[in-house]
Coordinates of C-alpha atoms and ligand atoms in Angstrom, one line a residue:
X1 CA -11.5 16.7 5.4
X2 CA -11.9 13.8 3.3
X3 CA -9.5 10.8 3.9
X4 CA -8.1 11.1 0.2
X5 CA -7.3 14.7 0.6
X6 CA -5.8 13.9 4.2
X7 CA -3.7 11.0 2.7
X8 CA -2.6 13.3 -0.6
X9 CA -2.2 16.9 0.0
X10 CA -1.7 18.4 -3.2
X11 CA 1.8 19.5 -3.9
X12 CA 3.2 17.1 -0.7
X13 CA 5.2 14.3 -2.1
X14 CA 7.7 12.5 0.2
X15 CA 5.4 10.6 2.2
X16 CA 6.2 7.5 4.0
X17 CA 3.0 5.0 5.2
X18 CA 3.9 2.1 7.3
X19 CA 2.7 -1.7 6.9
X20 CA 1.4 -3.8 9.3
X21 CA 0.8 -6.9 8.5
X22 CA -1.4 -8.1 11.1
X23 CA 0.4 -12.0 11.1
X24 CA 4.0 -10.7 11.0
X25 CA 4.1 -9.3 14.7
X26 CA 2.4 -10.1 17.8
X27 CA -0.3 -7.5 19.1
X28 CA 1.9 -5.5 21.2
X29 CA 4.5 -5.2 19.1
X30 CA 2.4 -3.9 16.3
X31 CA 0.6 -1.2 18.6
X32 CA 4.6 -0.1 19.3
X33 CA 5.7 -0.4 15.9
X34 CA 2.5 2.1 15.3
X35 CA 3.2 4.1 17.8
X36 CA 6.6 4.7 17.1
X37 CA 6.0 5.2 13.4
X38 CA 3.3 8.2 14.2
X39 CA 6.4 9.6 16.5
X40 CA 9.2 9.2 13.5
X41 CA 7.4 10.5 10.5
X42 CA 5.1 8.2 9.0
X43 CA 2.1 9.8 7.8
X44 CA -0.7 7.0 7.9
X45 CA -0.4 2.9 8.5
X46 CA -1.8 0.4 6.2
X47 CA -3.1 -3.1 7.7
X48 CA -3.7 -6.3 5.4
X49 CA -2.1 -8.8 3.7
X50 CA -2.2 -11.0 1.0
X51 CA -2.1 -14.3 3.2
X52 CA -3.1 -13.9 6.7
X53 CA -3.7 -16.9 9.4
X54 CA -5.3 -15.3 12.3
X55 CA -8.8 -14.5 12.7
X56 CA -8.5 -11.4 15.0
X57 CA -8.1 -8.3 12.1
X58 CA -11.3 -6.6 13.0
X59 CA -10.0 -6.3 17.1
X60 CA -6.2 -5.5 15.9
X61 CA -7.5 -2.3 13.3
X62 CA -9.5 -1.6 15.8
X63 CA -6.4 -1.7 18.7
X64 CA -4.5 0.1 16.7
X65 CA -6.8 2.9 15.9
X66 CA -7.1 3.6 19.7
X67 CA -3.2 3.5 20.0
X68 CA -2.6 6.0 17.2
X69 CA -3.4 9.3 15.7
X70 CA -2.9 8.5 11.9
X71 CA -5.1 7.6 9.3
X72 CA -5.5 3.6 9.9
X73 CA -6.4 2.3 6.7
X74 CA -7.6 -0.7 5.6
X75 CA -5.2 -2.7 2.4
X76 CA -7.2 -6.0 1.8
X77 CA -5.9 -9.1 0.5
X78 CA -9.4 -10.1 0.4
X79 CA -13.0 -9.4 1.2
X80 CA -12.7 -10.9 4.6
X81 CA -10.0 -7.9 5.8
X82 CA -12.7 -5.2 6.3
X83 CA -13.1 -3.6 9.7
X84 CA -15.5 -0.2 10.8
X85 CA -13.0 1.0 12.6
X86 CA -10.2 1.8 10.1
X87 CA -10.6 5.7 8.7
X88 CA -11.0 4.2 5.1
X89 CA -10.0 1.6 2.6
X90 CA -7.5 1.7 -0.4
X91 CA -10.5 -0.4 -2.5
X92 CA -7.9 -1.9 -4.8
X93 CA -8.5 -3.8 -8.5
X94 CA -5.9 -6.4 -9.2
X95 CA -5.5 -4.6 -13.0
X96 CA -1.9 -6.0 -13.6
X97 CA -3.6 -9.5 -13.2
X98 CA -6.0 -11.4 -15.6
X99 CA -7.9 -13.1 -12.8
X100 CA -11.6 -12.2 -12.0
X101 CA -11.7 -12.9 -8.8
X102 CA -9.1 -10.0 -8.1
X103 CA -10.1 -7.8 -10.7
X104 CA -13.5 -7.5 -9.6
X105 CA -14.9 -10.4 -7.8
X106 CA -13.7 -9.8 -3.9
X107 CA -14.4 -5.9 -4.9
X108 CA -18.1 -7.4 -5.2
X109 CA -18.3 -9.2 -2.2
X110 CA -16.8 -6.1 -0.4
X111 CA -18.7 -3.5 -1.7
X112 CA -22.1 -3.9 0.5
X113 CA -19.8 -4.0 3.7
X114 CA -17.9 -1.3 3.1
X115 CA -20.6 0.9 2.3
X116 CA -22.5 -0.8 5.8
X117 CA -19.3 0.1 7.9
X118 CA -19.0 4.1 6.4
X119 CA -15.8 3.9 5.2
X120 CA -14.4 6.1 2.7
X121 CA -12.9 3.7 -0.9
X122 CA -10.0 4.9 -2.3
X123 CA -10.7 3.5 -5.9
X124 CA -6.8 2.2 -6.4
X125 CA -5.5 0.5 -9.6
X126 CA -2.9 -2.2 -8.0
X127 CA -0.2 -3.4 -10.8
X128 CA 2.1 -5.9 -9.6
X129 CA 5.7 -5.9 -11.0
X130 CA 8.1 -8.3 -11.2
X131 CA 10.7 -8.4 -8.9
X132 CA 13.0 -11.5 -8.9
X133 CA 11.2 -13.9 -7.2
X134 CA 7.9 -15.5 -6.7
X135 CA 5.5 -13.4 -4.2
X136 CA 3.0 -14.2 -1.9
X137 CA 0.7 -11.9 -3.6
X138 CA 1.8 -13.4 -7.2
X139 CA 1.3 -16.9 -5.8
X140 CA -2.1 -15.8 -4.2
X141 CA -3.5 -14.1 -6.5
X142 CA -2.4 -16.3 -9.2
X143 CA -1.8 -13.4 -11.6
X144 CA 1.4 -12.9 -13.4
X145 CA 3.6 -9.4 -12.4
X146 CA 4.4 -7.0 -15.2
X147 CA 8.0 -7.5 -16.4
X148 CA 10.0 -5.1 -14.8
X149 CA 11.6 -4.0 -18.3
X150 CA 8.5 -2.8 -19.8
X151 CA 8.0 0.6 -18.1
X152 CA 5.2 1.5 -21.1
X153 CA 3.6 -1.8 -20.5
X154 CA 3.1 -0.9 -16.7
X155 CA 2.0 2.8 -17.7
X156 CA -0.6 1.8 -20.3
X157 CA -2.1 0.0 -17.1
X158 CA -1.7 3.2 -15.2
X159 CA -3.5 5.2 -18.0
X160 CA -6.4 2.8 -17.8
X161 CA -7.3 2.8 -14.3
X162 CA -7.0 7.1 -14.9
X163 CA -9.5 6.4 -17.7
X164 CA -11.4 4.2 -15.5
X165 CA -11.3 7.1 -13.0
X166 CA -9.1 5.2 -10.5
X167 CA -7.9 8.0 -8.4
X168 CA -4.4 6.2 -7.2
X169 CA -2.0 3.5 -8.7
X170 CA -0.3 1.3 -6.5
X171 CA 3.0 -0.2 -8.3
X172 CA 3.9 -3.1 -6.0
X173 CA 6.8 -5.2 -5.8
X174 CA 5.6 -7.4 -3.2
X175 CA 5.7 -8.1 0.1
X176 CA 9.8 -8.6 1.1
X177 CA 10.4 -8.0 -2.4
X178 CA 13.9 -8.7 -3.8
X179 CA 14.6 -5.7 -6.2
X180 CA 12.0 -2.6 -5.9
X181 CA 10.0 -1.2 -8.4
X182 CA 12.5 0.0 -10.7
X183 CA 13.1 4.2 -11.1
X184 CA 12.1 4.0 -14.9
X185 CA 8.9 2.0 -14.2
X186 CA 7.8 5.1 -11.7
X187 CA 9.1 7.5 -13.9
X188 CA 6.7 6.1 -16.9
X189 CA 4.0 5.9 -14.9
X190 CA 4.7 9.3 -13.3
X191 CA 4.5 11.1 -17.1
X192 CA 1.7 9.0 -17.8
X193 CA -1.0 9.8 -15.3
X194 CA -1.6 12.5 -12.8
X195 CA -3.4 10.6 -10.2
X196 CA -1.6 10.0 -7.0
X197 CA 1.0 7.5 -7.3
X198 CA 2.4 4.7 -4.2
X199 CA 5.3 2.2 -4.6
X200 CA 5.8 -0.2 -2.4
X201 CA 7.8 -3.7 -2.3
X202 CA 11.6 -4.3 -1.3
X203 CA 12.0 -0.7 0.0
X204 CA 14.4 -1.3 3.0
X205 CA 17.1 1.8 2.7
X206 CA 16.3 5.3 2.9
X207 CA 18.3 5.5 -0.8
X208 CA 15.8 3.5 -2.0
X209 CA 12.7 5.2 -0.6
X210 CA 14.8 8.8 -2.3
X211 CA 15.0 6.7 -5.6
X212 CA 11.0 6.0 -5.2
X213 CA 10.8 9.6 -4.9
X214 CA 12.9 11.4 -7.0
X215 CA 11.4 9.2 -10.1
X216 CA 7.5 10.0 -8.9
X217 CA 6.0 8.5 -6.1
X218 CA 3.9 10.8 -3.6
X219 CA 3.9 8.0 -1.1
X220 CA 6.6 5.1 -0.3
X221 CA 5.0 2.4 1.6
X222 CA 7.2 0.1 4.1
X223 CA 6.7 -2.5 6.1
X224 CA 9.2 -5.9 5.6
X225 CA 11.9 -3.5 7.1
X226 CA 10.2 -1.9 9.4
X227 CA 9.4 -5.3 11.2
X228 CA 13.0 -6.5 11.0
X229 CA 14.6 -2.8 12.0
X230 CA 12.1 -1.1 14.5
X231 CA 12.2 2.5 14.8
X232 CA 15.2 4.2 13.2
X233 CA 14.7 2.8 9.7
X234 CA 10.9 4.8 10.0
X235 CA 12.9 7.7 11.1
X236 CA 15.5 7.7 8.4
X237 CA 13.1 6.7 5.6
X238 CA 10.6 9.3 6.7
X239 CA 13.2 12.6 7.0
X240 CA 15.4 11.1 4.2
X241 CA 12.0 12.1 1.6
X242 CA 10.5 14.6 3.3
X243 CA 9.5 16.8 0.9
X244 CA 9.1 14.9 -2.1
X245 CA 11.1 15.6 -5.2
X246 CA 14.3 17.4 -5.0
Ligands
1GP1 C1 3.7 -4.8 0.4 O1 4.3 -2.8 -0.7 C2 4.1 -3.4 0.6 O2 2.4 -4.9 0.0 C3 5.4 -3.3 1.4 O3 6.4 -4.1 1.0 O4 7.0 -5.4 3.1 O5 8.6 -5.2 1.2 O6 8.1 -3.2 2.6 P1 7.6 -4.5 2.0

């Protein structure tokens, strides 16, 4: 089975995917915070980051691909976050942003490794929203979010990476993210498109992963929270969507 069709299983919403962020903990600590999320009801872990220090990400995917059954898949920050052992990569465009270098120029550099290393490339529209403060991936990217009050503005985006043949959109509040993607921004975007829809950013409450939910999103993607509450936030996040929309 492809990893797509692995990570969205048509007609199963509710679906919680852990982030690591490969800085943010020390080794063992991510191979327990992996372990335990496989055991509580996450269905697949991300790794990446928009702003990472240490030069081990290749030997940590790999780590934690041994540790783990899930799907281990690969959410760069960059062209230098690639490893062969992950199961796949969400192979993200920057198409909230105006800057080339995110839009299309890391994809570039990417592209010959990726297709070197065998991994599967989730094409992924990645739209950035604004969320109260400044961002890392705002600041790093040096792209401006999408206000948060313009949920046509953000589906319009949505419609062209559909048109572009995109087949996910990842609405992003970034990383630690005061507020969340707001409901009517994943609402517009859910009536806009049918291609499979992620939120992520500031979701720290299993109310607020239900919220994500109930207004769209197939998958909620944590990982601030995780780090700062171990186990029993993945647990309560994971059965408190289970099942996707009510
Ligand atoms: C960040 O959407 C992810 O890229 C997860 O955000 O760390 O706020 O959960 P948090």
């Amino acid at each position: 089975m492809s990893l797509y069709n692995r990570l969205f299983p048509r007609g199963k919403g509710g679906r919680l995917w852990v982030l690591l962020d490969p800085d943010s903990l020390p080794r063992r600590r991510l191979i327990q915070v992996a372990t335990a999320a496989q055991q509580d009801g996450a269905v697949a872990i991300l790794v990446g980051g928009s702003f990472l220090c240490k030069d081990d990400f290749g030997s940590v995917v790999r780590a934690l691909k041994r540790a783990v059954n899930l799907p281990v898949v690969l959410f760069p920050g960059n062209s230098g976050q690639l490893s062969r052992y992950a199961d796949g990569i969400l192979f993200t465009s920057l198409l909230s942003g105006r800057n080339p270098q995110y839009l299309i120029g890391e994809q570039v550099m990417a592209a010959p490794i990726i297709r070197r290393m065998g991994l599967e490339a989730i094409p992924t529209a990645y739209l950035l929203i604004e969320s109260g403060r400044t961002t890392s991936t705002e600041f790093v990217s040096d792209t401006r979010p999408i206000p948060r009050d313009k949920p046509q503005l953000v589906a319009a985006h949505a419609q062209a990476a559909e048109l572009f043949g995109m087949k996910a959109v990842y609405l992003e509040a970034g990383s630690g993210a005061e507020q969340p993607v707001p409901p009517d921004v994943v609402r517009a975007v859910r009536k806009s498109v049918s291609i499979s829809l992620i939120v992520g950013g500031g979701i720290a409450s299993p109310e607020a992963a239900v919220t994500a939910t109930e207004a769209g999103a197939d998958v909620v993607v944590v990982g601030t929270a995780v780090e700062r509450g171990g186990r029993e936030i993945i647990h309560r996040i994971a059965s408190a969507i289970k099942g996707g929309r009510k």
